[in-house]
JSON list of C-alpha atoms in Angstrom, two decimals:
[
{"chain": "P", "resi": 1, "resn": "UNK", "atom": "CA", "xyz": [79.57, 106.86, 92.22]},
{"chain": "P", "resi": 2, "resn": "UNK", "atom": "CA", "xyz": [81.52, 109.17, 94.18]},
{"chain": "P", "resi": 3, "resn": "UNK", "atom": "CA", "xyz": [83.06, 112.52, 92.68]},
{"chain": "P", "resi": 4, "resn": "UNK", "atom": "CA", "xyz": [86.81, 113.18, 93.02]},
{"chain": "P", "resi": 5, "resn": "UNK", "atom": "CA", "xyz": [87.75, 115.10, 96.27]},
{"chain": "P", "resi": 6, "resn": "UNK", "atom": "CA", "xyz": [88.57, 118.87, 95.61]},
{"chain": "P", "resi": 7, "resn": "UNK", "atom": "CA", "xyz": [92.33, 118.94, 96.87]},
{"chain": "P", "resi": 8, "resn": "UNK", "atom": "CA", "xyz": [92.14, 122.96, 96.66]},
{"chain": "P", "resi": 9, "resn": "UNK", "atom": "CA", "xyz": [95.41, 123.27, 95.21]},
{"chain": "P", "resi": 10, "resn": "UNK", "atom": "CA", "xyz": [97.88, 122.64, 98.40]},
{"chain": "P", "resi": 11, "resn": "UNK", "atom": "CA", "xyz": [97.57, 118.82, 97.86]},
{"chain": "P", "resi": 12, "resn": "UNK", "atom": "CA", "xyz": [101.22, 117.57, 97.84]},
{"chain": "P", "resi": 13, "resn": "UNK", "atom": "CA", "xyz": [100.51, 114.28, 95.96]},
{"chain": "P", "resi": 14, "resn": "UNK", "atom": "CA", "xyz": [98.65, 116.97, 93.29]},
{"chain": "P", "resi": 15, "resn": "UNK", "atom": "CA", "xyz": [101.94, 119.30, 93.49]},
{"chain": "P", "resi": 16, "resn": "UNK", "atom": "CA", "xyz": [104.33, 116.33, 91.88]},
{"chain": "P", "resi": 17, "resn": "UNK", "atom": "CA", "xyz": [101.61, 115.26, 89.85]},
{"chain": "P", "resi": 18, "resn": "UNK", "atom": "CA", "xyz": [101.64, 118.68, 87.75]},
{"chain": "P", "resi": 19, "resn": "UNK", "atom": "CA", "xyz": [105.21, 118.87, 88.53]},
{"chain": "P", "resi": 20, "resn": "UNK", "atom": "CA", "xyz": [105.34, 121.73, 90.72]},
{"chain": "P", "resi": 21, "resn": "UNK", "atom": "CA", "xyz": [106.94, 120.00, 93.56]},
{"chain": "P", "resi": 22, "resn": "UNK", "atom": "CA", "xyz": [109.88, 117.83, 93.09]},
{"chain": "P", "resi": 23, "resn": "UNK", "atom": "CA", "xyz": [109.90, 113.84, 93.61]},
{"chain": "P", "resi": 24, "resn": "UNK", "atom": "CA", "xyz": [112.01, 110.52, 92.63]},
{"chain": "P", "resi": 25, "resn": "UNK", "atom": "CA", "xyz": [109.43, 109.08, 89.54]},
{"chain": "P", "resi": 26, "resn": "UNK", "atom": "CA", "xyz": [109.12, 106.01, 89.38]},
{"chain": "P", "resi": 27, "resn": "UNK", "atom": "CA", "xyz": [106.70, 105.36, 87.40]},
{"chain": "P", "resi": 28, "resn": "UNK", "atom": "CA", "xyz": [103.82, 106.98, 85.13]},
{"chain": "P", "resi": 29, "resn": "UNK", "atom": "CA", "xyz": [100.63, 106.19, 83.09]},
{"chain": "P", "resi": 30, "resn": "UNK", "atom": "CA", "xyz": [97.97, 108.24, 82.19]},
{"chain": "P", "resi": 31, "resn": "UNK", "atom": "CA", "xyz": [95.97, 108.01, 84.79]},
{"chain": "P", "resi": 32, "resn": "UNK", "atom": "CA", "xyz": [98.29, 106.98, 87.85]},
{"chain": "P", "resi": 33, "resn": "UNK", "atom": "CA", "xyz": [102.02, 107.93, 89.11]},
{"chain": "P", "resi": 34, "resn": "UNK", "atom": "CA", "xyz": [104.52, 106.12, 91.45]},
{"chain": "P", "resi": 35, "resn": "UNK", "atom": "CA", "xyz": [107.31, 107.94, 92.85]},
{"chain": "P", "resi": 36, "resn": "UNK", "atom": "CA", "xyz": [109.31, 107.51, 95.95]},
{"chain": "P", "resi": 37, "resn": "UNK", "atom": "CA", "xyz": [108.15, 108.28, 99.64]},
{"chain": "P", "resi": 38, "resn": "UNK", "atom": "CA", "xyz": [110.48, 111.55, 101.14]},
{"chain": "P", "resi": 39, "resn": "UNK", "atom": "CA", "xyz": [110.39, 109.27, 104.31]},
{"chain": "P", "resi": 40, "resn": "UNK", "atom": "CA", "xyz": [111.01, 105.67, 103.34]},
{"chain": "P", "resi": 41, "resn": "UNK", "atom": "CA", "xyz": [110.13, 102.87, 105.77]},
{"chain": "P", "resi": 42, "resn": "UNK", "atom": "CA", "xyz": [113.16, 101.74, 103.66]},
{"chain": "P", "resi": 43, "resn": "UNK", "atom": "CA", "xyz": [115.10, 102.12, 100.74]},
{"chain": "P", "resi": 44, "resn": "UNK", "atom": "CA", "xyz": [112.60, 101.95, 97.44]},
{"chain": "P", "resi": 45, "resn": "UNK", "atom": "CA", "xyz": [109.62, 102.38, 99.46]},
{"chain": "P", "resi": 46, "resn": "UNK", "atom": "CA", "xyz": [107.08, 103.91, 96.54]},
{"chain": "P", "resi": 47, "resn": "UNK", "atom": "CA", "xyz": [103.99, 105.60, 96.83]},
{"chain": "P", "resi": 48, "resn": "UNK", "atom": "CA", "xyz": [101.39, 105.17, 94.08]},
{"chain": "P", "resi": 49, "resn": "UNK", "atom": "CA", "xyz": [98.89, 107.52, 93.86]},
{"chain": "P", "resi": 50, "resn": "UNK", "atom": "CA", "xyz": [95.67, 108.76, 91.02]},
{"chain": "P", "resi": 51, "resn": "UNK", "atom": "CA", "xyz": [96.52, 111.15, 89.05]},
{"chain": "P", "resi": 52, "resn": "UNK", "atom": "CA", "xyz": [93.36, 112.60, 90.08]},
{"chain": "P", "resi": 53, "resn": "UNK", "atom": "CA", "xyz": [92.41, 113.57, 93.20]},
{"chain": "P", "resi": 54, "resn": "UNK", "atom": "CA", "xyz": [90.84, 111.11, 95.35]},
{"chain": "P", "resi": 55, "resn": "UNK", "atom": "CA", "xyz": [90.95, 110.94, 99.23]},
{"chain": "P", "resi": 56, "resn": "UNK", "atom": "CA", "xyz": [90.21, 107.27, 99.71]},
{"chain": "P", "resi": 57, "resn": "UNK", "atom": "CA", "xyz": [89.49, 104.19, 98.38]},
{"chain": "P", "resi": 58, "resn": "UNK", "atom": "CA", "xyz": [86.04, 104.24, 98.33]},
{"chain": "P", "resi": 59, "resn": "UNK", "atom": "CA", "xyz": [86.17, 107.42, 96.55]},
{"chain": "P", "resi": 60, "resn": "UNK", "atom": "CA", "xyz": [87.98, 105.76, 93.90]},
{"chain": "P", "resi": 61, "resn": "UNK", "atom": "CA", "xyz": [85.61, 105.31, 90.68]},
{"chain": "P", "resi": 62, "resn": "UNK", "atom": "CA", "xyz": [85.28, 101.57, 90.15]},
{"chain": "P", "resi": 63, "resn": "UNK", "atom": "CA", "xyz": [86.52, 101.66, 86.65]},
{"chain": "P", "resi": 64, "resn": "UNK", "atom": "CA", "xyz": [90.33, 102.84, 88.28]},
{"chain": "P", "resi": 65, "resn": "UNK", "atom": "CA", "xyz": [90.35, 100.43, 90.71]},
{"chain": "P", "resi": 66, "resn": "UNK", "atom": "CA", "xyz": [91.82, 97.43, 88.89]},
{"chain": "P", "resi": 67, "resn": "UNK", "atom": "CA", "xyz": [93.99, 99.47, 87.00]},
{"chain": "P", "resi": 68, "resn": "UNK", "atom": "CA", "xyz": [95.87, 101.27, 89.86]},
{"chain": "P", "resi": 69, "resn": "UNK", "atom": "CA", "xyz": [95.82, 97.99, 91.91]},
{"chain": "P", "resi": 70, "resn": "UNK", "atom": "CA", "xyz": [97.64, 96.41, 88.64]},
{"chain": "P", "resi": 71, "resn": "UNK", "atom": "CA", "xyz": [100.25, 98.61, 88.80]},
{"chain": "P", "resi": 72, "resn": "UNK", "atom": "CA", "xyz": [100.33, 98.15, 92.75]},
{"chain": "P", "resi": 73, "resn": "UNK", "atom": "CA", "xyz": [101.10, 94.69, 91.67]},
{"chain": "P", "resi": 74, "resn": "UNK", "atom": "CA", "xyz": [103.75, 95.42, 88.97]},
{"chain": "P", "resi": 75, "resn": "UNK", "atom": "CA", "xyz": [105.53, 97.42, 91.48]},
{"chain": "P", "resi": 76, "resn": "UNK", "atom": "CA", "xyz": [105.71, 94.08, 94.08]},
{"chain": "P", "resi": 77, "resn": "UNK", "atom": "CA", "xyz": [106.77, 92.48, 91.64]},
{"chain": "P", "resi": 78, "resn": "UNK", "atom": "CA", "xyz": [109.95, 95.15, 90.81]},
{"chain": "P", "resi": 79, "resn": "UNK", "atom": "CA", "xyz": [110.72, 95.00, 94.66]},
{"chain": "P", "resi": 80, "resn": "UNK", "atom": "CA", "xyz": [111.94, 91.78, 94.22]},
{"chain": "P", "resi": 81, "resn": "UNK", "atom": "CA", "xyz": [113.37, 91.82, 90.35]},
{"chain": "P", "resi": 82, "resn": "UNK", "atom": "CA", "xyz": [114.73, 95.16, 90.45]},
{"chain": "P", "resi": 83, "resn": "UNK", "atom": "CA", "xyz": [116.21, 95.81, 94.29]},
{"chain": "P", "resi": 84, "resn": "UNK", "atom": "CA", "xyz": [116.50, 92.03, 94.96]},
{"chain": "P", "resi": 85, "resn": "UNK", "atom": "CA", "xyz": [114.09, 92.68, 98.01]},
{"chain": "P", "resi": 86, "resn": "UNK", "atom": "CA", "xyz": [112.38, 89.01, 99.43]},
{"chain": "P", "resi": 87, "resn": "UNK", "atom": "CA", "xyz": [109.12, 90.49, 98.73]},
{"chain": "P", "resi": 88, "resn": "UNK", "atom": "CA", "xyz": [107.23, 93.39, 99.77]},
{"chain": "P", "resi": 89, "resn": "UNK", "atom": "CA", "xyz": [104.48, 94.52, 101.81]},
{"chain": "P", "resi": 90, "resn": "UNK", "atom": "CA", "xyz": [101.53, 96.87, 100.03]},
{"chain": "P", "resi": 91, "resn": "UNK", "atom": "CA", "xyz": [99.46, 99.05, 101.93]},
{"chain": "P", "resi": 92, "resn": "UNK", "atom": "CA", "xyz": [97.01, 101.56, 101.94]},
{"chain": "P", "resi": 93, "resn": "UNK", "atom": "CA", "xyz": [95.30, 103.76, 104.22]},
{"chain": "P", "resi": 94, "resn": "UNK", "atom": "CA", "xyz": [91.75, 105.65, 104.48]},
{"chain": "P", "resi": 95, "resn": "UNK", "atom": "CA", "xyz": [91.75, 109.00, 106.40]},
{"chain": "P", "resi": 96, "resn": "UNK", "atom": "CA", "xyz": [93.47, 107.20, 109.70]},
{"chain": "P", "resi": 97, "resn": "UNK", "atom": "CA", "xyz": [97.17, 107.82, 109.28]},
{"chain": "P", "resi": 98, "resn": "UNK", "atom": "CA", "xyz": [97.01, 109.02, 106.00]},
{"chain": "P", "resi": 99, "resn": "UNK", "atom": "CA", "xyz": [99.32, 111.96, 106.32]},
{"chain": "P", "resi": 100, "resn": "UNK", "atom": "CA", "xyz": [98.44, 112.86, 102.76]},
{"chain": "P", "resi": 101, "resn": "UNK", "atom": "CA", "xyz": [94.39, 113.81, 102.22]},
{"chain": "P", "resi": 102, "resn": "UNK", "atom": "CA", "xyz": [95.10, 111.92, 98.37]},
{"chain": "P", "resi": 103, "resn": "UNK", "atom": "CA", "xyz": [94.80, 108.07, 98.20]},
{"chain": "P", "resi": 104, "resn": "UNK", "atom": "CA", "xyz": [97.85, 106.30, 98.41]},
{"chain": "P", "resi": 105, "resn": "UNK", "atom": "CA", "xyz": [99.24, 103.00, 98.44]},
{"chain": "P", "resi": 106, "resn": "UNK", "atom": "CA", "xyz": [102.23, 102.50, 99.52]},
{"chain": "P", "resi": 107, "resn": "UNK", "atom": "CA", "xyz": [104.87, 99.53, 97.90]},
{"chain": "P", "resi": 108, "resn": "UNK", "atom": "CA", "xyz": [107.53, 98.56, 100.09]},
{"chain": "P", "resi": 109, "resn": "UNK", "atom": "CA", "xyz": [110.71, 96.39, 99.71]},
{"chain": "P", "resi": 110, "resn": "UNK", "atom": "CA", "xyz": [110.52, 93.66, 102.62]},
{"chain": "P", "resi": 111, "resn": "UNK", "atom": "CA", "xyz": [113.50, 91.39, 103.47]},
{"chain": "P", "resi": 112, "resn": "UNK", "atom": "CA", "xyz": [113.62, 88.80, 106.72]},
{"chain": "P", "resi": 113, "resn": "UNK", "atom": "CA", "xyz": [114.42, 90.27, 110.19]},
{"chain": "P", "resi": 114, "resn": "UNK", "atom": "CA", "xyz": [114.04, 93.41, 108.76]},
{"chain": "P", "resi": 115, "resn": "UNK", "atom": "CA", "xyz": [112.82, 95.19, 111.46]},
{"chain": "P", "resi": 116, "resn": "UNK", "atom": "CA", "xyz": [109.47, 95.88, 110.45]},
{"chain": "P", "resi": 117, "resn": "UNK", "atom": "CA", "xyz": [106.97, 93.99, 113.32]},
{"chain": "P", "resi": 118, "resn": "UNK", "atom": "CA", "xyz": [103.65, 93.43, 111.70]},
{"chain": "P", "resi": 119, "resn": "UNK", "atom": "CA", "xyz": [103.58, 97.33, 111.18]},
{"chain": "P", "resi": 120, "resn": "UNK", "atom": "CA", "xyz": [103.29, 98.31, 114.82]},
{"chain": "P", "resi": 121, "resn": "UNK", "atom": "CA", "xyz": [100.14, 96.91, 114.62]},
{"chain": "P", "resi": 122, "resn": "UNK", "atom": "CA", "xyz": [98.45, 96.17, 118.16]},
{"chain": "P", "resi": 123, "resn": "UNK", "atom": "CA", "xyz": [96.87, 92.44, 118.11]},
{"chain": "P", "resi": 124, "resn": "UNK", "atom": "CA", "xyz": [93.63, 91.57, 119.09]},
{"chain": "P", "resi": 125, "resn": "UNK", "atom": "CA", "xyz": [91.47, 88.33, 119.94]},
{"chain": "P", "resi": 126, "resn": "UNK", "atom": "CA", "xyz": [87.71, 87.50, 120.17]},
{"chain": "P", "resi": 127, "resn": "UNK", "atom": "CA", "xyz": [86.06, 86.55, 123.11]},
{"chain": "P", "resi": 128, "resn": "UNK", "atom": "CA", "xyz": [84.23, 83.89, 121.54]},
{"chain": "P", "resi": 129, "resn": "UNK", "atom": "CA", "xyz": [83.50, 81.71, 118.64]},
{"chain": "P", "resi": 130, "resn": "UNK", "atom": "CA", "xyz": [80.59, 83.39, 118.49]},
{"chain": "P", "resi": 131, "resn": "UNK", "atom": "CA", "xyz": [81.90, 87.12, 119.06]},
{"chain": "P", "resi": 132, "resn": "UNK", "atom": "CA", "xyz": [84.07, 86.16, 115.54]},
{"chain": "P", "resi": 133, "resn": "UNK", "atom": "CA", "xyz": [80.86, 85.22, 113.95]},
{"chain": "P", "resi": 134, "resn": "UNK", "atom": "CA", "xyz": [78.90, 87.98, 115.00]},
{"chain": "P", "resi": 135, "resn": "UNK", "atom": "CA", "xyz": [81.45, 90.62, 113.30]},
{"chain": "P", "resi": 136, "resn": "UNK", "atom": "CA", "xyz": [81.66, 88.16, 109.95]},
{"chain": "P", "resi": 137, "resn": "UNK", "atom": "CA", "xyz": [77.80, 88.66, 109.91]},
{"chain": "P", "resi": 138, "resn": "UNK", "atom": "CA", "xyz": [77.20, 91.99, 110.57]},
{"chain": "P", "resi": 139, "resn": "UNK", "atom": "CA", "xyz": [80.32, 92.27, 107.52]},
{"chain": "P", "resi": 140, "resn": "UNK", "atom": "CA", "xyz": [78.56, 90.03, 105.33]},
{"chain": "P", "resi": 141, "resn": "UNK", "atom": "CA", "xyz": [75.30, 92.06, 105.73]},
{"chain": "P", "resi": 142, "resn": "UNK", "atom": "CA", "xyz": [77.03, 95.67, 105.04]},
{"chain": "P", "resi": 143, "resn": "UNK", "atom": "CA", "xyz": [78.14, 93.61, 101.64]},
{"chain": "P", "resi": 144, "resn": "UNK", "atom": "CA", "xyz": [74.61, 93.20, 100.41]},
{"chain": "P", "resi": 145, "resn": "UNK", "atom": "CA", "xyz": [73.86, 97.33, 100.10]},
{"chain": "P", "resi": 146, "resn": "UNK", "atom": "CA", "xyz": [72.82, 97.42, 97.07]},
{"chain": "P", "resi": 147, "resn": "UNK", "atom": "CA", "xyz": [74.60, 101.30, 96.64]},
{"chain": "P", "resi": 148, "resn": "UNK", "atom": "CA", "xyz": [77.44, 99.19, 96.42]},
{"chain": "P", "resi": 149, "resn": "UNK", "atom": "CA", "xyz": [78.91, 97.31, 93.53]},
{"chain": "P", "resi": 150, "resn": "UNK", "atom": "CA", "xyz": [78.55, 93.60, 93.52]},
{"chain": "P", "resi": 151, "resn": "UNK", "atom": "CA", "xyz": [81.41, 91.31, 94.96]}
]
């Protein structure tokens, strides 16, 4: 299993953890905190983060995985009860465009024709049948490392 990251002390995500740097709290548990991004995508747009430091997912002990991504889900949920959003799109990122070294997710309130385009995300097609198939197995064999935990 991976060890947690050493943030070195000038982690932000670490700073409103401990309380030394001020944020919107959302939510807390003993092991995980949700508060709200400085830079919204839109209005209620929460970050959830470890409380301890971890850089990415895979760094992420599997023991706190189901537990942060339960919250992750309570949170979707509260987009909808609590700010009467349509739903809400959940993300996370690993090193690429993670602004923040600490892992992340982010909850967002979603509402139709909000603006929001698939996420700026460019599109992409296979060349083939066969191109597609190629990528699923070379996917399915990277699943069978046994260093892994079992799917």
């Amino acid at each position: 299993m991976p060890s947690k990251s050493d943030s070195g002390g000038a982690c932000v995500f670490c700073e409103i953890i401990k309380g030394t740097r001020p944020a919107h709290l959302v939510m807390e548990t003993e092991d995980a905190m949700a508060f709200l991004d400085a830079r919204p995508l839109y209005k209620g747009h929460t970050l959830l983060v470890p409380k301890e430091h971890y850089e990415t997912l895979p760094d992420l002990p599997p023991e706190l995985v189901g537990p942060l991504f339960g919250y992750a889900r309570r949170l979707a949920t509260v987009m909808e009860t609590g700010l009467g959003a349509a739903g809400s799109f959940v993300a996370l990122n690993n090193r690429i465009s993670q602004s923040v070294p600490h892992l992340h997710v982010h909850v967002v309130p979603r509402n139709r024709k909000d603006g929001l385009r698939g996420f700026f995300w460019p599109r992409t097609k296979y060349a083939s049948e066969e191109e597609a198939a190629g990528f699923a197995a070379r996917l399915r064999e990277a699943l069978r490392d046994p260093a892994e935990p079992s799917l």
